[in-house]
């Protein structure tokens, strides 16, 4: 299995271009199931999760051609030949659940494997199921599968107990073809949700209020295929901002939307780095050892849970102690034990970690446990003394496009070992 080796201590300098967002590409691909024509999706990142979604769309009977070099994916779901998302695909990617809403809306039927538990907590899908029931689908759970069936979805009021990103996306894709009005309350406001709403509107859907907690949908009878560009990856943007700040370097991060990472950039400034935001780019300049800063993760526009592990790697070498509170996925601290192996002083109690800054980290052999945790170990490796080897990098391949190449191009001493 591939590993990543990082020699710490290099100062990063230069320009780095951000890829399309994984969490934007996946719902856009699923949305292509809702219409019969040919979609042309641009800026689709070359990632394992995108390939898994491509396999899934093909299994359902769609054609799905991906020109990796160009980042273009063409999807055409003229006729669907299956309504089943099987366990072998859902198990490798929870976001496979995103085909549930479109299948029920388009075919009146779907059979989707229940995603199992995963490394960051139990992550249930009860809001997706309950919401679809509200929209008029009969749902049965048997043999590890969600079996949904309807004679026709009907608009309804759906209140999310807590905002869910893929939950909002899934139900939005169901509601656009339902009869009548659907009102979502306490909906997720993440930029990827907003972007999906804009895509659906371009396809002919009638949606208002995306980006706020109340989204209104008036169902339409059919949708058309369009060309679409995936939103820039805000988590990759934040990860490179941290890489610049942590290494005392200077990066101009291009083709991004700085306004999507305000919560992170504010914390980066508070910890002592210089951040200049421009239209479509951000420049980050590191200024030595950071001050300790507390963070609490929250739904957007709060501090993203997907940047918590990376920020913690920086706070591990801060002057003073910081408190990192996780309010989205309460068990999302598995990276802590690996950071400790590198000399970090972190204790966890419930959904809160106390990070006592140490002067430096030491390189070590560490194990990636999930996607964002792997990124945090790579960042820690960039500032550690000596070499760090990160095992199980397939997690990183699920969500960061060419991370090793991008880091090397701006001066990191990093290699992928076969
Ligand atoms: C999405 C992102 C993921 C990110 C997360 C939070 C994608 C493909 N993935 O995941 O990268 O970390 O948002 O920003 O976009 N919940 C329930 N029942 C449900 C659904 C969610 O209890 O049916 C809970 C979850 O356990 C969690 C919270 O709601 O505590 C938010 O999760 P959610 O926004 O649904 O995360 P995902 O959509 O799975």
Short mmCIF file of C-alpha atoms in Angstrom, two decimals, residues 135 156-160 167-168 171-172 175 182-187 213-217:
data_model
loop_
_atom_site.label_atom_id
_atom_site.label_comp_id
_atom_site.label_asym_id
_atom_site.label_seq_id
_atom_site.Cartn_x
_atom_site.Cartn_y
_atom_site.Cartn_z
CA UNK A 135 -42.53 13.54 0.72
CA UNK A 156 -44.37 18.68 2.30
CA UNK A 157 -42.82 20.58 5.20
CA UNK A 158 -39.56 18.95 6.24
CA UNK A 159 -37.78 20.10 9.38
CA UNK A 160 -34.24 18.87 9.95
CA UNK A 167 -29.58 15.15 3.86
CA UNK A 168 -30.57 18.57 2.50
CA UNK A 171 -34.21 15.73 -0.27
CA UNK A 172 -33.78 18.78 -2.47
CA UNK A 175 -38.50 17.66 -3.96
CA UNK A 182 -41.86 21.64 -0.24
CA UNK A 183 -40.45 23.77 2.55
CA UNK A 184 -37.21 22.72 4.22
CA UNK A 185 -36.50 24.19 7.62
CA UNK A 186 -33.19 24.12 9.46
CA UNK A 187 -31.62 23.19 6.11
CA UNK A 213 -31.99 27.75 6.70
CA UNK A 214 -35.37 27.83 4.90
CA UNK A 215 -35.49 26.52 1.33
CA UNK A 216 -38.69 26.51 -0.70
CA UNK A 217 -39.21 24.28 -3.71
#
